[in-house]
Amino acid sequence: MKKKIIPILIAIVLIIIVGGFSVGLKLLDKYSYSKERADLEEYFSVSGGDEAAIVLGDELVGEKARLLDGIYYFDLETVRKYFNDRFYEDKNEKLLLYSLPEDTVKTEIGSSVYELESGAVEIGFPAARYEAASDGEETLYVAADYVQLFADYSYRPFTGPNRIQVYTAEHGETGKKARIGKDTAVRYQGGVKSPILEDLAEGDRVTVLEEMETWSKVKTEDAVIGYVENKRLQEDGGSAAGIEAQPVEEGGAVFGHPEFTSISKPYKINLAWHAVAGTAGNDTLAAALANTKGVNVISPTWFALINNEGDFSNFASKDYVDKAHGMGLEVWGLIDNFSNPDVDTYEVLSYTSKRAYLVETLVNTALQYGLDGINVDFEGLSQDTGEHFIQFIRELSIPCRKNGIVLSVDNYVPMGYTDHYNRSEQGVFADYVIIMGYDEHYNGSPEAGSVASIGFVEDGISKTVEQVPAEKVINGLPFYTRIWKTEGAGLTSEAVGMEMAEQFAANHNMELRWDEETCQNYGEIQEGGTFYQVWLEDEQSIEAKLNIMQKYNIAGVASWKLGFEKASIWDVIEKYLNQ
């Protein structure tokens, strides 16, 4: 019997031993440290060669730099996104520009020289160059060291794989320093089985970005971001030698913080646009101003682009200017881009040489006739024209600033589809930004409505002053009303002056009532198969708009157009000017 039990006991013991060994192996496998190493090129999403990952502050971003002939470069969109959005690329003439208050820094793409009015500067490497991007498209890359002339930031490169640590004022180092107490590894995720990104030796320093229960997210001295066990970290009062956040001092960049001066009148602007369709129209100045009060700026519509080379028509008159000056008025000559429908504004503005010609001719004309200002009224700009338009404003502002010429720019009420007009940049370079606070409903609108309801006007002002200093904002008022006519499914309208609109309402026996929603007197009438509607612009509606303008403490008022107003309107405007 005993002989039979012994083999059974041996078998049981062996089973226990084997089972224990198996459990031990499983426990060992579960808690042992993986030696698997991560592919760093995959981790940094670089394919080798000249690509370099960007660690911006404490974050690995998706954009990539390029290491070209020993020089690090960023693509232009990355430069604009993280460092400075004022760089302008002229793809037609292969130029990279950057406008300052009194000069534009220019470099030919591929050149190691940049130019100022004072002369050329050699930097020893191409400031900008075209290279094929990952998608095969030709992309403009700007040297990191050249960008540093215009932006306060620091960077440090590392290899294996290529990457650069970048610090800006907005993206600095935020974590605390720690020392590695025992040889370990920084892993892709928190856990002993996570792949190793990099080995760390006792005494190495890291930046702790996020502390968790047993692991912490850290950044190594060479800009690798991963996880280390808390038990391997020791407090350290020093700083990580390799990735110490280099001081990013405001004002360190050579061209980074220019002071833009503007002409600002010590009184509210009261501008009136004077529609002049030819030289004979200049003779109407006295009559147009006969009933006005408080007007201090007149803007005649003298100039209009006539071709794609930057030439413009000119109805200016020195006699007109002299007479206006004699009345105590400044003259801001208006230039538009829509009087001649064959003009392609994109074609004019997307060439640096054409912009330079337009700027020079326009400023010389202003000086020739003694104009006090230039009013730019470029409307209907396509999205792709926006960057060229704002560069035109930048470049035009330079000789205007030097010659004491007021530069004002007309704008729509801000809507998403007009963001490319870049009002915030206008607010830096121009002296005044004018809101065309009308055409809420226009000829061709799908439905009848007010030309400028109070909500529309306030929305325009409030959104503009979010982007432009209030002391530079002028709001344009309509002196016209639209008479809406609905016949069946057809809707048409006609823009008429204030007196004609009121006379129309009277002639058609319209009962007018004050509409609180629009802050206008509204009238309608059905006559047979025709339905008429009017939202009047009159003393009450204009006063309501002026009250909103006073609320936002903006720079003044503009009016479109002289001749459409009732004489009594000027009493309302004069009251606003004296507030």
PDB file of N, CA, C and O in Angstrom, residues 6 25-26 72 75 111 149 163 210 212 220 266 298 331 345 366 386 431 530:
ATOM      1  N   ILE A   6       3.470   6.298  -2.572  1.00  0.00           N
ATOM      2  CA  ILE A   6       4.687   7.115  -2.814  1.00  0.00           C
ATOM      3  C   ILE A   6       4.727   7.673  -4.233  1.00  0.00           C
ATOM      4  O   ILE A   6       4.952   8.871  -4.433  1.00  0.00           O
ATOM      5  N   LEU A  25       6.725  31.952 -13.708  1.00  0.00           N
ATOM      6  CA  LEU A  25       7.081  32.517 -15.019  1.00  0.00           C
ATOM      7  C   LEU A  25       6.076  33.587 -15.448  1.00  0.00           C
ATOM      8  O   LEU A  25       6.446  34.627 -15.986  1.00  0.00           O
ATOM      9  N   LYS A  26       4.809  33.298 -15.204  1.00  0.00           N
ATOM     10  CA  LYS A  26       3.772  34.272 -15.580  1.00  0.00           C
ATOM     11  C   LYS A  26       3.910  35.560 -14.769  1.00  0.00           C
ATOM     12  O   LYS A  26       3.776  36.664 -15.297  1.00  0.00           O
ATOM     13  N   TYR A  72      18.453  74.656 -40.549  1.00  0.00           N
ATOM     14  CA  TYR A  72      17.073  74.256 -40.259  1.00  0.00           C
ATOM     15  C   TYR A  72      16.101  75.269 -40.855  1.00  0.00           C
ATOM     16  O   TYR A  72      16.315  76.482 -40.756  1.00  0.00           O
ATOM     17  N   ASP A  75       8.462  75.467 -42.834  1.00  0.00           N
ATOM     18  CA  ASP A  75       7.607  75.917 -43.933  1.00  0.00           C
ATOM     19  C   ASP A  75       6.884  77.185 -43.499  1.00  0.00           C
ATOM     20  O   ASP A  75       6.710  77.459 -42.313  1.00  0.00           O
ATOM     21  N   SER A 111      18.017  83.419 -52.218  1.00  0.00           N
ATOM     22  CA  SER A 111      19.144  84.328 -52.007  1.00  0.00           C
ATOM     23  C   SER A 111      19.560  84.348 -50.541  1.00  0.00           C
ATOM     24  O   SER A 111      18.743  84.134 -49.644  1.00  0.00           O
ATOM     25  N   LEU A 149      15.139  86.855 -36.752  1.00  0.00           N
ATOM     26  CA  LEU A 149      15.269  88.314 -36.905  1.00  0.00           C
ATOM     27  C   LEU A 149      13.936  89.013 -36.650  1.00  0.00           C
ATOM     28  O   LEU A 149      13.900  90.205 -36.342  1.00  0.00           O
ATOM     29  N   ARG A 163      15.403  66.349 -34.666  1.00  0.00           N
ATOM     30  CA  ARG A 163      14.314  67.042 -33.980  1.00  0.00           C
ATOM     31  C   ARG A 163      14.875  68.334 -33.415  1.00  0.00           C
ATOM     32  O   ARG A 163      16.080  68.451 -33.185  1.00  0.00           O
ATOM     33  N   GLU A 210       3.954  65.867 -15.964  1.00  0.00           N
ATOM     34  CA  GLU A 210       2.684  65.454 -15.357  1.00  0.00           C
ATOM     35  C   GLU A 210       2.961  64.317 -14.382  1.00  0.00           C
ATOM     36  O   GLU A 210       3.595  63.323 -14.755  1.00  0.00           O
ATOM     37  N   MET A 212       1.707  61.246 -11.957  1.00  0.00           N
ATOM     38  CA  MET A 212       0.608  60.311 -11.713  1.00  0.00           C
ATOM     39  C   MET A 212       0.965  59.449 -10.501  1.00  0.00           C
ATOM     40  O   MET A 212       1.950  59.713  -9.815  1.00  0.00           O
ATOM     41  N   THR A 220      13.055  64.517 -21.631  1.00  0.00           N
ATOM     42  CA  THR A 220      14.476  64.317 -21.390  1.00  0.00           C
ATOM     43  C   THR A 220      15.281  65.522 -21.841  1.00  0.00           C
ATOM     44  O   THR A 220      14.753  66.471 -22.451  1.00  0.00           O
ATOM     45  N   PRO A 266      -7.572 114.715 -32.884  1.00  0.00           N
ATOM     46  CA  PRO A 266      -8.037 114.958 -31.507  1.00  0.00           C
ATOM     47  C   PRO A 266      -9.524 115.301 -31.435  1.00  0.00           C
ATOM     48  O   PRO A 266      -9.970 115.947 -30.486  1.00  0.00           O
ATOM     49  N   ILE A 298     -13.939 115.386 -46.222  1.00  0.00           N
ATOM     50  CA  ILE A 298     -14.706 115.032 -47.409  1.00  0.00           C
ATOM     51  C   ILE A 298     -13.872 114.055 -48.226  1.00  0.00           C
ATOM     52  O   ILE A 298     -12.652 114.203 -48.357  1.00  0.00           O
ATOM     53  N   VAL A 331      -9.266 116.526 -47.106  1.00  0.00           N
ATOM     54  CA  VAL A 331      -9.702 115.787 -48.295  1.00  0.00           C
ATOM     55  C   VAL A 331      -8.995 114.435 -48.311  1.00  0.00           C
ATOM     56  O   VAL A 331      -7.762 114.374 -48.372  1.00  0.00           O
ATOM     57  N   THR A 345      -8.594  92.371 -59.487  1.00  0.00           N
ATOM     58  CA  THR A 345      -7.859  92.888 -58.330  1.00  0.00           C
ATOM     59  C   THR A 345      -6.772  91.918 -57.878  1.00  0.00           C
ATOM     60  O   THR A 345      -5.687  92.333 -57.463  1.00  0.00           O
ATOM     61  N   ALA A 366      -1.462 111.983 -54.442  1.00  0.00           N
ATOM     62  CA  ALA A 366      -1.926 112.643 -53.215  1.00  0.00           C
ATOM     63  C   ALA A 366      -1.067 113.860 -52.894  1.00  0.00           C
ATOM     64  O   ALA A 366      -1.583 114.930 -52.518  1.00  0.00           O
ATOM     65  N   GLY A 386      -7.131  88.055 -50.334  1.00  0.00           N
ATOM     66  CA  GLY A 386      -6.996  88.673 -49.024  1.00  0.00           C
ATOM     67  C   GLY A 386      -5.566  88.946 -48.605  1.00  0.00           C
ATOM     68  O   GLY A 386      -5.230  90.048 -48.155  1.00  0.00           O
ATOM     69  N   ASP A 431      -4.524 104.163 -40.397  1.00  0.00           N
ATOM     70  CA  ASP A 431      -4.874 105.154 -39.364  1.00  0.00           C
ATOM     71  C   ASP A 431      -6.327 104.997 -38.922  1.00  0.00           C
ATOM     72  O   ASP A 431      -6.640 105.140 -37.739  1.00  0.00           O
ATOM     73  N   THR A 530     -49.256  94.451 -56.298  1.00  0.00           N
ATOM     74  CA  THR A 530     -47.923  94.904 -55.898  1.00  0.00           C
ATOM     75  C   THR A 530     -47.895  95.230 -54.409  1.00  0.00           C
ATOM     76  O   THR A 530     -48.778  95.920 -53.893  1.00  0.00           O
TER      77      THR A 530
END
